[in-house]
Short mmCIF file of C-alpha atoms in Angstrom, two decimals:
data_model
loop_
_atom_site.label_atom_id
_atom_site.label_comp_id
_atom_site.label_asym_id
_atom_site.label_seq_id
_atom_site.Cartn_x
_atom_site.Cartn_y
_atom_site.Cartn_z
CA MET A 1 121.17 -39.30 71.82
CA THR A 2 122.73 -36.71 69.67
CA ASP A 3 126.99 -36.95 70.46
CA PRO A 4 127.89 -39.46 68.42
CA ALA A 5 129.84 -40.87 71.33
CA GLN A 6 127.01 -41.62 72.97
CA ARG A 7 124.92 -43.68 69.59
CA PRO A 8 125.21 -47.11 69.66
CA LEU A 9 127.64 -48.50 66.52
CA LEU A 10 126.70 -51.13 64.15
CA PHE A 11 129.23 -53.61 63.66
CA LEU A 12 128.31 -54.47 59.65
CA ASP A 13 129.65 -57.40 57.35
CA VAL A 14 129.74 -57.20 53.91
CA ASP A 15 130.18 -60.92 52.33
CA GLY A 16 126.14 -61.70 53.30
CA PRO A 17 124.76 -59.23 54.75
CA LEU A 18 125.40 -56.77 51.12
CA ILE A 19 127.02 -59.49 48.44
CA PRO A 20 124.28 -62.33 49.28
CA PHE A 21 125.82 -65.95 48.57
CA GLY A 22 125.11 -69.00 48.59
CA ALA A 23 122.22 -69.43 45.83
CA PRO A 24 122.45 -70.42 42.64
CA SER A 25 123.78 -67.07 40.94
CA HIS A 26 120.85 -66.78 38.77
CA HIS A 27 118.80 -65.89 41.44
CA TYR A 28 120.51 -62.62 42.84
CA PRO A 29 119.44 -59.47 40.72
CA THR A 30 122.66 -57.21 39.80
CA HIS A 31 122.61 -53.69 39.93
CA PRO A 32 124.61 -51.57 37.70
CA VAL A 33 128.44 -50.78 38.73
CA ASP A 34 130.44 -48.20 36.95
CA PRO A 35 133.11 -50.04 35.34
CA ALA A 36 135.64 -47.17 35.76
CA PHE A 37 134.97 -46.81 39.07
CA LEU A 38 135.55 -49.74 39.81
CA GLY A 39 138.74 -50.52 37.23
CA ALA A 40 139.83 -53.98 35.79
CA ALA A 41 140.26 -55.73 38.33
CA ALA A 42 136.64 -55.74 39.74
CA ASN A 43 135.59 -57.86 41.64
CA PRO A 44 132.18 -59.08 40.19
CA LEU A 45 130.06 -59.85 43.03
CA LEU A 46 129.90 -56.06 43.44
CA ALA A 47 127.03 -56.10 41.63
CA ARG A 48 125.36 -57.88 43.46
CA ILE A 49 125.26 -54.79 46.25
CA ASP A 50 121.76 -52.81 45.94
CA PRO A 51 122.47 -49.07 46.38
CA GLY A 52 118.94 -49.61 48.32
CA HIS A 53 120.84 -50.05 51.42
CA GLY A 54 122.58 -47.00 51.88
CA PRO A 55 119.56 -45.00 52.30
CA ARG A 56 118.52 -47.81 54.89
CA LEU A 57 121.58 -47.98 56.67
CA ALA A 58 122.21 -44.18 56.97
CA ALA A 59 118.96 -43.78 58.39
CA LEU A 60 119.58 -45.74 61.39
CA PRO A 61 120.48 -43.97 64.66
CA CYS A 62 123.84 -45.62 65.11
CA GLU A 63 127.25 -44.57 64.30
CA ILE A 64 127.93 -47.57 61.34
CA VAL A 65 131.70 -49.20 61.12
CA TRP A 66 132.66 -51.93 59.13
CA ALA A 67 133.52 -54.84 60.14
CA THR A 68 134.73 -57.62 57.13
CA THR A 69 138.17 -58.74 55.97
CA TRP A 70 137.41 -56.15 53.34
CA MET A 71 138.65 -53.75 56.21
CA ALA A 72 140.01 -50.31 53.96
CA ASP A 73 138.90 -51.80 50.88
CA ALA A 74 135.14 -51.12 52.24
CA ASN A 75 135.40 -47.76 52.18
CA GLU A 76 136.93 -47.66 48.76
CA CYS A 77 134.41 -50.28 47.24
CA VAL A 78 131.23 -51.17 49.21
CA ALA A 79 130.51 -47.50 51.00
CA PRO A 80 130.91 -45.72 47.27
CA LEU A 81 128.02 -48.06 45.67
CA LEU A 82 125.51 -47.40 48.45
CA GLY A 83 126.64 -43.82 48.56
CA LEU A 84 128.07 -44.05 52.07
CA PRO A 85 131.02 -41.93 53.24
CA PRO A 86 133.89 -43.37 54.75
CA LEU A 87 132.37 -45.60 57.65
CA ALA A 88 135.50 -46.19 60.41
CA VAL A 89 136.79 -50.02 60.00
CA VAL A 90 137.28 -52.56 62.44
CA VAL A 91 141.49 -53.71 62.35
CA TRP A 92 141.54 -57.08 63.37
CA PRO A 93 144.16 -58.32 65.05
CA GLU A 94 147.41 -60.72 64.61
CA PRO A 95 145.79 -64.60 64.86
CA SER A 96 146.56 -65.93 68.90
CA ASP A 97 146.27 -68.93 70.50
CA VAL A 98 142.92 -67.43 71.87
CA ASP A 99 141.30 -67.23 68.94
CA ALA A 100 142.65 -70.94 68.36
CA ARG A 101 141.18 -71.40 71.79
CA ASP A 102 138.44 -69.69 70.68
CA GLU A 103 137.47 -71.78 67.73
CA ARG A 104 137.47 -75.00 69.38
CA ALA A 105 134.88 -73.72 71.80
CA GLY A 106 132.45 -72.29 68.45
CA LEU A 107 133.31 -68.57 68.63
CA HIS A 108 133.30 -66.35 65.76
CA TRP A 109 137.07 -65.38 65.42
CA LYS A 110 135.52 -61.79 65.56
CA THR A 111 133.79 -61.50 68.22
CA ARG A 112 136.72 -60.56 71.37
CA ALA A 113 137.54 -57.42 68.88
CA LEU A 114 133.93 -56.35 68.31
CA VAL A 115 133.64 -55.99 71.96
CA ASP A 116 136.92 -54.66 72.72
CA ARG A 117 135.93 -51.88 70.13
CA ALA A 118 132.68 -51.46 71.46
CA ALA A 119 135.09 -50.40 74.70
CA GLY A 120 130.96 -51.08 76.84
CA ARG A 121 128.88 -48.90 73.94
CA PRO A 122 125.80 -50.91 73.03
CA PHE A 123 126.44 -52.24 69.36
CA ALA A 124 124.65 -54.43 67.22
CA TRP A 125 126.79 -56.95 64.97
CA VAL A 126 125.23 -57.79 61.62
CA ASP A 127 126.97 -60.78 59.78
CA ASP A 128 125.95 -63.96 58.06
CA GLU A 129 127.71 -66.17 61.22
CA VAL A 130 126.92 -64.59 63.84
CA THR A 131 125.81 -67.71 66.59
CA GLY A 132 124.22 -68.47 69.88
CA THR A 133 128.01 -68.49 71.70
CA ASP A 134 128.76 -65.61 70.35
CA ARG A 135 125.49 -64.50 72.02
CA ALA A 136 126.38 -65.96 75.25
CA TRP A 137 129.90 -64.82 75.50
CA VAL A 138 128.65 -61.24 74.89
CA ALA A 139 126.42 -61.43 77.80
CA ALA A 140 128.77 -62.59 79.88
CA HIS A 141 131.88 -60.18 78.40
CA HIS A 142 129.76 -56.80 77.41
CA PRO A 143 128.62 -54.16 79.55
CA GLY A 144 126.40 -52.49 77.05
CA ARG A 145 123.29 -54.00 75.45
CA ALA A 146 123.89 -55.71 71.94
CA LEU A 147 122.22 -57.12 69.45
CA LEU A 148 123.83 -59.73 67.11
CA HIS A 149 121.74 -60.76 64.60
CA ARG A 150 122.06 -62.99 62.24
CA VAL A 151 121.50 -61.78 58.20
CA ASP A 152 120.87 -65.28 55.43
CA PRO A 153 124.07 -64.83 53.65
CA ARG A 154 121.79 -66.30 50.55
CA ARG A 155 119.01 -62.99 50.45
CA GLY A 156 121.38 -60.24 51.79
CA LEU A 157 120.10 -57.74 54.35
CA ALA A 158 115.65 -57.44 53.63
CA ASP A 159 113.61 -55.83 55.26
CA GLY A 160 112.85 -57.79 58.46
CA ASP A 161 116.57 -57.27 59.44
CA TYR A 162 116.46 -53.51 59.00
CA THR A 163 112.81 -54.24 60.89
CA ALA A 164 114.88 -55.08 63.90
CA LEU A 165 118.08 -53.09 63.82
CA ASP A 166 115.75 -49.56 63.63
CA THR A 167 113.48 -51.46 66.78
CA TRP A 168 116.91 -52.02 68.84
CA LEU A 169 118.55 -49.09 67.84
CA ARG A 170 115.72 -46.90 69.05
CA GLN A 171 115.97 -48.37 72.78
CA PRO A 172 116.70 -46.06 75.64
CA SER A 173 120.36 -47.29 76.77
#
């Protein structure tokens, strides 16, 4: 699998997987962030991003795509902290009546857009809000392999998450 078009996609959320939240703030280690890089309006939660995630993400056999409400800001604020180059970004569609119906059914608002963006390619989605409803919908509507991997937002990406992702991504299509 050397052709990037054939590599699985990894849709990556920021809040939860990379910026842990939900536990008392003193439970989170912080990492140095150059104030000149971030400017005066820096998000103080960026210090929770462990730069060690960058090499681990880069080592995964996939094409990483930001799937976050940070959108293009992920390339400006998050990627440099991880030592990653600018990545593709999912551009979320405007909310619609379909989204309201999906929400009532328990489907995450990102799910349809990610399946559309994958366009049949194998993909893993790393988020702290993935549910069984999303997994069932993807299984019924996506012709390729898919892994919807929920990360505990209180701890963010951990060793077990990387092991699960690496194992799944290395499986033949």
